[in-house]
Short mmCIF file of C-alpha atoms and ligand atoms in Angstrom, two decimals:
data_model
loop_
_atom_site.label_atom_id
_atom_site.label_comp_id
_atom_site.label_asym_id
_atom_site.label_seq_id
_atom_site.Cartn_x
_atom_site.Cartn_y
_atom_site.Cartn_z
CA MET A 1 256.29 35.18 -51.55
CA GLN A 2 256.63 33.05 -48.16
CA PRO A 3 260.43 33.38 -46.59
CA ALA A 4 263.24 31.80 -48.58
CA SER A 5 264.03 28.50 -46.11
CA GLY A 6 260.34 27.04 -46.86
CA LYS A 7 258.39 25.48 -44.60
CA TYR A 8 258.96 22.58 -42.20
CA SER A 9 255.53 20.72 -41.86
CA LEU A 10 254.35 20.51 -38.38
CA LEU A 11 250.81 20.46 -38.29
CA TRP A 12 248.43 17.75 -38.99
CA GLY A 13 246.31 20.15 -40.88
CA GLU A 14 243.86 22.79 -41.72
CA THR A 15 242.39 23.30 -38.51
CA PRO A 16 238.22 23.69 -38.22
CA ILE A 17 236.37 26.47 -37.44
CA GLN A 18 233.59 25.00 -35.55
CA PRO A 19 229.89 26.87 -33.86
CA LEU A 20 229.48 27.51 -30.37
CA PRO A 21 225.16 27.12 -30.97
CA ARG A 22 225.02 27.98 -27.14
CA PHE A 23 228.03 29.46 -25.70
CA ALA A 24 227.39 32.34 -28.34
CA GLU A 25 222.83 32.19 -26.99
CA LYS A 26 224.60 33.01 -23.28
CA ILE A 27 226.94 36.38 -24.36
CA GLY A 28 224.52 37.63 -26.94
CA VAL A 29 225.79 37.24 -30.75
CA LYS A 30 224.10 36.11 -33.87
CA SER A 31 226.27 33.74 -34.44
CA CYS A 32 229.80 32.15 -32.58
CA TRP A 33 232.53 30.07 -34.00
CA ILE A 34 235.71 29.19 -33.21
CA LYS A 35 239.49 28.33 -34.59
CA ARG A 36 240.88 25.11 -33.36
CA ASP A 37 244.69 25.79 -32.95
CA ASP A 38 244.93 24.21 -30.14
CA LEU A 39 244.16 21.38 -32.12
CA THR A 40 247.20 22.03 -34.36
CA GLY A 41 247.87 18.30 -33.82
CA PHE A 42 251.19 18.24 -32.58
CA ALA A 43 252.75 17.81 -28.71
CA PHE A 44 249.61 19.12 -27.14
CA GLY A 45 249.64 22.19 -29.48
CA GLY A 46 248.60 25.80 -29.47
CA ASN A 47 249.77 28.19 -31.80
CA LYS A 48 252.87 28.23 -31.93
CA LEU A 49 253.29 25.36 -33.87
CA ARG A 50 252.37 28.04 -37.31
CA LYS A 51 254.96 30.57 -36.25
CA LEU A 52 257.66 27.36 -35.85
CA GLU A 53 257.20 25.56 -39.61
CA TYR A 54 259.13 28.32 -40.13
CA LEU A 55 261.47 28.92 -37.82
CA LEU A 56 262.76 24.95 -38.11
CA ALA A 57 263.15 25.49 -41.83
CA ASP A 58 264.83 28.63 -41.31
CA ALA A 59 267.59 26.77 -38.62
CA LEU A 60 267.27 23.90 -40.34
CA SER A 61 268.65 25.32 -43.93
CA GLN A 62 271.60 26.99 -41.31
CA LYS A 63 272.52 23.95 -40.74
CA CYS A 64 271.81 24.17 -37.07
CA ASP A 65 271.90 21.20 -34.72
CA LEU A 66 271.20 23.31 -31.45
CA ILE A 67 268.14 25.56 -31.12
CA ILE A 68 267.56 28.72 -28.12
CA THR A 69 264.84 29.90 -27.38
CA GLY A 70 263.32 30.74 -23.76
CA GLY A 71 259.99 32.07 -21.71
CA SER A 72 258.84 31.45 -18.04
CA PRO A 73 258.77 27.85 -16.94
CA GLN A 74 255.60 27.33 -18.23
CA SER A 75 255.93 29.14 -21.95
CA ASN A 76 253.85 26.58 -24.40
CA HIS A 77 256.19 28.62 -26.88
CA ALA A 78 259.14 26.44 -25.21
CA ARG A 79 256.99 23.25 -25.29
CA LEU A 80 256.17 23.14 -28.64
CA THR A 81 260.02 24.63 -29.68
CA ALA A 82 261.33 21.37 -27.38
CA ALA A 83 258.82 19.65 -29.60
CA ALA A 84 259.99 20.23 -33.08
CA ALA A 85 263.61 20.69 -32.30
CA ARG A 86 263.22 17.13 -30.84
CA ARG A 87 261.40 16.09 -34.40
CA ALA A 88 263.31 17.51 -36.46
CA GLY A 89 266.31 16.07 -33.72
CA LEU A 90 267.72 18.56 -32.62
CA ASP A 91 269.21 19.39 -29.15
CA VAL A 92 266.85 22.33 -27.81
CA TRP A 93 267.79 24.98 -24.00
CA LEU A 94 264.69 26.94 -22.59
CA CYS A 95 266.14 30.03 -20.88
CA PHE A 96 263.32 30.65 -18.31
CA ALA A 97 262.41 34.17 -16.87
CA GLY A 98 263.24 33.93 -12.79
CA ASN A 99 265.09 31.82 -10.43
CA THR A 100 263.09 28.92 -9.81
CA LEU A 101 260.79 26.71 -12.38
CA GLY A 102 258.37 26.41 -9.55
CA GLN A 103 256.08 22.76 -10.03
CA VAL A 104 256.68 20.36 -12.49
CA GLN A 105 253.39 20.19 -14.71
CA GLY A 106 251.02 21.53 -17.62
CA ASN A 107 254.85 22.40 -19.82
CA LEU A 108 257.40 22.50 -17.84
CA LEU A 109 256.42 18.32 -16.97
CA LEU A 110 256.53 17.81 -20.71
CA ASP A 111 260.39 20.44 -21.36
CA GLN A 112 261.60 17.61 -18.46
CA LEU A 113 260.34 13.60 -20.85
CA MET A 114 261.89 15.63 -23.75
CA ASP A 115 265.10 16.45 -21.69
CA ALA A 116 265.61 19.46 -22.91
CA ARG A 117 268.13 21.84 -21.03
CA LEU A 118 266.18 24.63 -18.41
CA ILE A 119 267.45 27.35 -18.11
CA LEU A 120 267.72 29.93 -15.06
CA THR A 121 267.90 32.65 -15.86
CA GLY A 122 267.93 35.33 -13.15
CA VAL A 123 265.91 38.20 -15.37
CA TYR A 124 262.51 38.88 -16.57
CA GLY A 125 261.18 40.78 -19.67
CA SER A 126 261.58 39.73 -23.12
CA GLU A 127 264.25 41.82 -24.68
CA ASP A 128 266.38 40.98 -21.10
CA LEU A 129 265.59 37.24 -21.95
CA LEU A 130 266.41 37.78 -25.76
CA THR A 131 270.28 38.75 -24.10
CA ALA A 132 270.29 35.48 -22.32
CA MET A 133 269.94 33.30 -24.68
CA HIS A 134 272.17 35.04 -27.18
CA GLU A 135 275.03 34.84 -24.13
CA GLN A 136 274.24 30.77 -23.97
CA ALA A 137 273.95 30.42 -27.31
CA GLU A 138 277.34 31.83 -27.22
CA ALA A 139 278.16 29.25 -24.73
CA ALA A 140 276.78 26.80 -27.37
CA ARG A 141 278.87 27.61 -29.73
CA ARG A 142 282.36 26.92 -28.15
CA GLU A 143 281.28 23.69 -26.74
CA GLY A 144 281.26 23.19 -30.65
CA TYR A 145 277.49 23.47 -31.67
CA ARG A 146 275.50 25.98 -34.29
CA PRO A 147 272.87 27.30 -31.63
CA TYR A 148 269.37 29.11 -33.76
CA VAL A 149 267.90 31.32 -31.34
CA ILE A 150 264.88 32.10 -31.47
CA PRO A 151 263.02 34.90 -29.39
CA VAL A 152 260.11 35.26 -26.49
CA GLY A 153 257.08 33.88 -28.35
CA GLY A 154 258.72 32.78 -31.54
CA SER A 155 257.97 36.47 -32.82
CA SER A 156 259.54 37.25 -35.35
CA PRO A 157 258.93 38.22 -39.72
CA VAL A 158 259.86 33.67 -40.26
CA GLY A 159 257.69 33.01 -37.10
CA ASP A 160 254.95 36.12 -37.92
CA TYR A 161 254.26 34.63 -41.82
CA GLY A 162 252.79 31.07 -39.64
CA TYR A 163 250.55 33.33 -38.95
CA VAL A 164 250.35 35.34 -42.19
CA LYS A 165 249.09 32.36 -44.27
CA ALA A 166 247.09 31.03 -41.27
CA TRP A 167 244.02 34.36 -42.01
CA GLU A 168 244.95 33.48 -46.00
CA SER A 169 243.80 29.19 -45.33
CA CYS A 170 241.11 30.29 -42.54
CA TRP A 171 239.36 33.05 -45.61
CA GLN A 172 239.70 29.91 -47.64
CA GLN A 173 237.39 27.96 -46.14
CA VAL A 174 235.34 30.81 -44.62
CA ARG A 175 234.19 30.25 -47.93
CA GLU A 176 234.62 26.62 -49.55
CA GLU A 177 232.36 25.95 -45.35
CA GLY A 178 229.70 28.43 -46.93
CA LEU A 179 230.29 29.91 -43.38
CA PRO A 180 229.87 33.93 -42.93
CA SER A 181 231.94 36.09 -43.44
CA PHE A 182 232.54 36.84 -39.59
CA ASP A 183 233.13 40.32 -38.53
CA ARG A 184 235.20 40.17 -35.11
CA ILE A 185 237.78 38.20 -34.80
CA VAL A 186 238.81 37.29 -30.98
CA LEU A 187 241.59 36.58 -29.53
CA PRO A 188 244.38 36.42 -26.93
CA VAL A 189 248.04 38.39 -27.94
CA GLY A 190 250.94 38.01 -25.60
CA SER A 191 253.86 39.10 -27.21
CA GLY A 192 252.45 40.31 -30.66
CA GLY A 193 253.39 37.83 -33.42
CA THR A 194 250.78 36.71 -33.84
CA ILE A 195 248.05 38.98 -34.62
CA ALA A 196 250.81 41.21 -36.01
CA GLY A 197 251.15 38.06 -38.84
CA LEU A 198 246.78 37.95 -39.74
CA TRP A 199 246.82 41.93 -39.50
CA VAL A 200 249.58 41.88 -42.52
CA GLY A 201 247.22 38.63 -43.71
CA ASN A 202 244.71 40.93 -43.92
CA GLN A 203 247.48 43.87 -45.54
CA LEU A 204 247.00 41.50 -48.17
CA ASN A 205 243.45 39.39 -48.73
CA PRO A 206 241.02 41.76 -47.33
CA ALA A 207 238.60 41.53 -44.64
CA PRO A 208 235.44 43.01 -43.50
CA ALA A 209 236.89 40.99 -40.00
CA ARG A 210 237.72 43.75 -36.96
CA LEU A 211 240.88 41.51 -35.53
CA THR A 212 240.28 42.19 -31.62
CA GLY A 213 243.55 41.39 -29.31
CA ILE A 214 243.21 40.51 -25.41
CA SER A 215 246.51 40.90 -23.75
CA ALA A 216 247.84 38.09 -21.95
CA TRP A 217 250.76 40.38 -20.52
CA MET A 218 251.31 44.17 -21.94
CA GLU A 219 249.60 47.44 -20.99
CA LYS A 220 248.39 48.39 -24.34
CA ASP A 221 250.38 51.28 -24.96
CA GLU A 222 253.56 49.21 -24.92
CA LEU A 223 251.77 46.37 -26.71
CA GLU A 224 250.82 49.30 -29.83
CA GLN A 225 254.44 49.95 -30.29
CA GLU A 226 255.70 46.12 -29.88
CA ILE A 227 252.90 45.38 -32.85
CA TYR A 228 253.36 48.43 -34.90
CA ARG A 229 257.23 47.03 -34.66
CA LEU A 230 256.75 43.21 -35.34
CA ILE A 231 253.98 44.57 -38.26
CA ARG A 232 256.93 46.59 -39.79
CA ASP A 233 259.75 43.70 -39.80
CA LEU A 234 257.59 41.47 -41.27
CA LEU A 235 255.80 43.03 -44.49
CA PRO A 236 258.86 42.90 -46.75
CA TYR A 237 258.35 39.45 -46.17
CA VAL A 238 255.83 39.54 -48.47
CA GLY A 239 256.42 41.77 -50.44
CA LEU A 240 255.34 45.17 -49.08
CA GLU A 241 256.53 48.77 -48.15
CA THR A 242 255.07 49.98 -44.89
CA ALA A 243 254.17 52.96 -47.60
CA ASP A 244 251.66 49.91 -48.72
CA TRP A 245 250.49 49.44 -45.05
CA THR A 246 246.96 51.69 -44.31
CA GLU A 247 245.06 50.10 -42.09
CA GLY A 248 246.76 51.27 -38.81
CA LEU A 249 246.33 48.44 -35.72
CA PRO A 250 244.40 46.13 -34.66
CA GLU A 251 241.59 46.80 -31.41
CA LEU A 252 243.40 45.81 -29.16
CA HIS A 253 242.93 46.11 -24.60
CA ASP A 254 244.76 45.62 -22.00
CA ASP A 255 241.47 45.35 -19.42
CA TYR A 256 241.24 41.43 -18.90
CA ILE A 257 245.54 40.49 -17.17
CA GLY A 258 243.87 40.72 -14.13
CA ARG A 259 246.19 40.73 -11.34
CA LYS A 260 249.22 39.53 -14.12
CA TYR A 261 250.73 37.97 -16.81
CA GLY A 262 251.10 34.21 -15.78
CA VAL A 263 248.20 34.01 -12.95
CA PRO A 264 244.34 33.63 -13.16
CA SER A 265 241.88 36.11 -13.48
CA PRO A 266 238.42 36.31 -11.59
CA ASP A 267 237.26 36.10 -14.55
CA GLY A 268 238.84 33.85 -16.91
CA ASN A 269 237.58 31.26 -14.83
CA GLU A 270 234.11 32.76 -15.05
CA ALA A 271 234.91 32.04 -19.07
CA ILE A 272 236.51 29.09 -19.01
CA ARG A 273 234.03 27.05 -17.00
CA LEU A 274 231.35 28.92 -19.17
CA LEU A 275 233.01 27.73 -22.56
CA ALA A 276 233.86 24.32 -21.14
CA GLN A 277 229.11 23.80 -19.12
CA THR A 278 227.88 25.27 -23.28
CA GLU A 279 230.41 23.23 -25.08
CA GLY A 280 232.55 21.31 -23.95
CA ILE A 281 235.87 23.47 -25.51
CA PHE A 282 238.84 23.55 -22.59
CA THR A 283 240.76 27.27 -22.70
CA ASP A 284 243.44 28.06 -20.67
CA PRO A 285 243.90 30.70 -17.40
CA ILE A 286 246.25 32.83 -18.38
CA TYR A 287 246.00 33.10 -22.33
CA THR A 288 242.53 31.70 -24.08
CA GLY A 289 240.34 32.15 -20.76
CA LYS A 290 241.32 35.64 -20.61
CA ALA A 291 240.31 36.60 -23.99
CA LEU A 292 237.33 35.06 -23.71
CA ALA A 293 236.58 37.04 -20.82
CA GLY A 294 237.30 39.74 -22.77
CA LEU A 295 234.98 38.96 -24.99
CA ILE A 296 231.45 38.28 -22.76
CA ASP A 297 232.17 41.61 -21.45
CA ILE A 298 233.58 43.24 -25.10
CA ALA A 299 230.04 42.02 -26.22
CA ALA A 300 227.64 43.13 -23.66
CA LYS A 301 229.64 46.76 -23.55
CA GLN A 302 229.56 46.94 -26.96
CA ASP A 303 226.06 45.31 -28.48
CA CYS A 304 227.34 42.85 -30.54
CA SER A 305 223.99 40.91 -31.45
CA GLU A 306 224.40 41.34 -35.23
CA GLU A 307 228.10 40.18 -35.75
CA HIS A 308 228.99 37.26 -36.64
CA VAL A 309 231.51 36.46 -33.99
CA LEU A 310 235.66 34.41 -34.64
CA PHE A 311 236.96 33.14 -31.16
CA TRP A 312 240.77 31.83 -32.50
CA HIS A 313 241.70 29.56 -29.50
CA THR A 314 245.39 29.66 -29.36
CA GLY A 315 245.90 26.62 -27.71
CA GLY A 316 247.90 26.32 -24.39
CA THR A 317 245.66 24.27 -22.26
CA PRO A 318 248.21 22.18 -20.90
CA ALA A 319 248.41 25.26 -18.46
CA LEU A 320 245.16 24.21 -16.81
CA PHE A 321 246.02 21.02 -14.79
CA THR A 322 249.08 23.93 -13.27
CA HIS A 323 246.78 25.84 -12.32
CA ALA A 324 243.81 23.30 -10.67
CA ALA A 325 244.33 25.20 -7.86
CA SER A 326 242.71 28.67 -8.62
CA MET A 327 239.50 26.48 -10.46
CA THR A 328 237.93 24.77 -7.87
C1 PLP B 401 248.27 29.70 -25.69
C2 PLP B 401 248.62 31.05 -26.52
N1 PLP B 401 248.48 32.25 -26.83
C3 PLP B 401 248.15 33.11 -27.66
C4 PLP B 401 249.96 32.71 -27.30
C5 PLP B 401 250.36 34.97 -27.58
O1 PLP B 401 250.87 34.49 -28.78
P1 PLP B 401 251.50 35.94 -28.84
O2 PLP B 401 253.31 35.67 -28.59
O3 PLP B 401 252.18 35.54 -30.52
O4 PLP B 401 250.93 37.38 -28.94
C6 PLP B 401 250.22 32.19 -27.06
C7 PLP B 401 252.08 32.83 -26.50
O5 PLP B 401 253.38 32.64 -25.63
C8 PLP B 401 250.43 31.43 -25.75
O6 PLP B 401 250.50 30.54 -25.64
#
């Protein structure tokens, strides 16, 4: 089963799973692998493209001609939404949190190159941003548009379905390529849709891996509630009912956010350096670097020396350049 509107293809193909032998040795796990969703292949890549394949199809099936979404001015989701909209020939408005755009670098630079309309909403937080997006949608309708609103992070049942499918293809890859059956999968968590999708994927195609989410933004209690809501809303899309959901929630950690969302942390920056220096692979300071820092710490504290670990790289690398000052 999949959303009725189908899929608008944006990925170049299934992303590779690659070994990280030197990194694994440094952090003390049996083996470590990386799922390269930073290489989804379009507009600098990242996890949001998997959600956008279904969201764009939904917008097109409703004959919408304008996509409205939001986030911070350096949002990876906003950049990829703008690119997907342009590819489909649609207009795009980006509603940003706060009152200032900040420096024109990284994602914001790319948004400008795509001539997305940039709107400063003066509000913060997903709910207030969503309200602001709906207000913009009203204004757009008065201009004669048919707008389609995508919530912060692309996290909705339609979008999260992209990660239900990603779970399925990941385990298919494990089988076809003869990879070890991962004991643990670690990934960063923002709005929660990616991990919610993987978790529901696990309900459909159970695998032994322990899904471990590292929060980049919300504290654990709030995040659990949010993920609970996302999973519950997603279940009917895959033909399951809440009663079929027996496995609780994924393991979530909120100890690696650092000072706050959007600000690099010293441990995250160290982790970025370690992966770059052992494997030549780049992560970002807002999501994947902090998640790597979580993995390194968990591996040390929980003794994962017998575990095969998969780190799910969700992209975000354009933000690396925005934060150069904190990294050097
Ligand atoms: C690079 C990167 N990783 C992870 C995430 C988190 O994904 P989700 O919002 O689905 O939890 C985001 C969200 O914007 C992101 O940009």
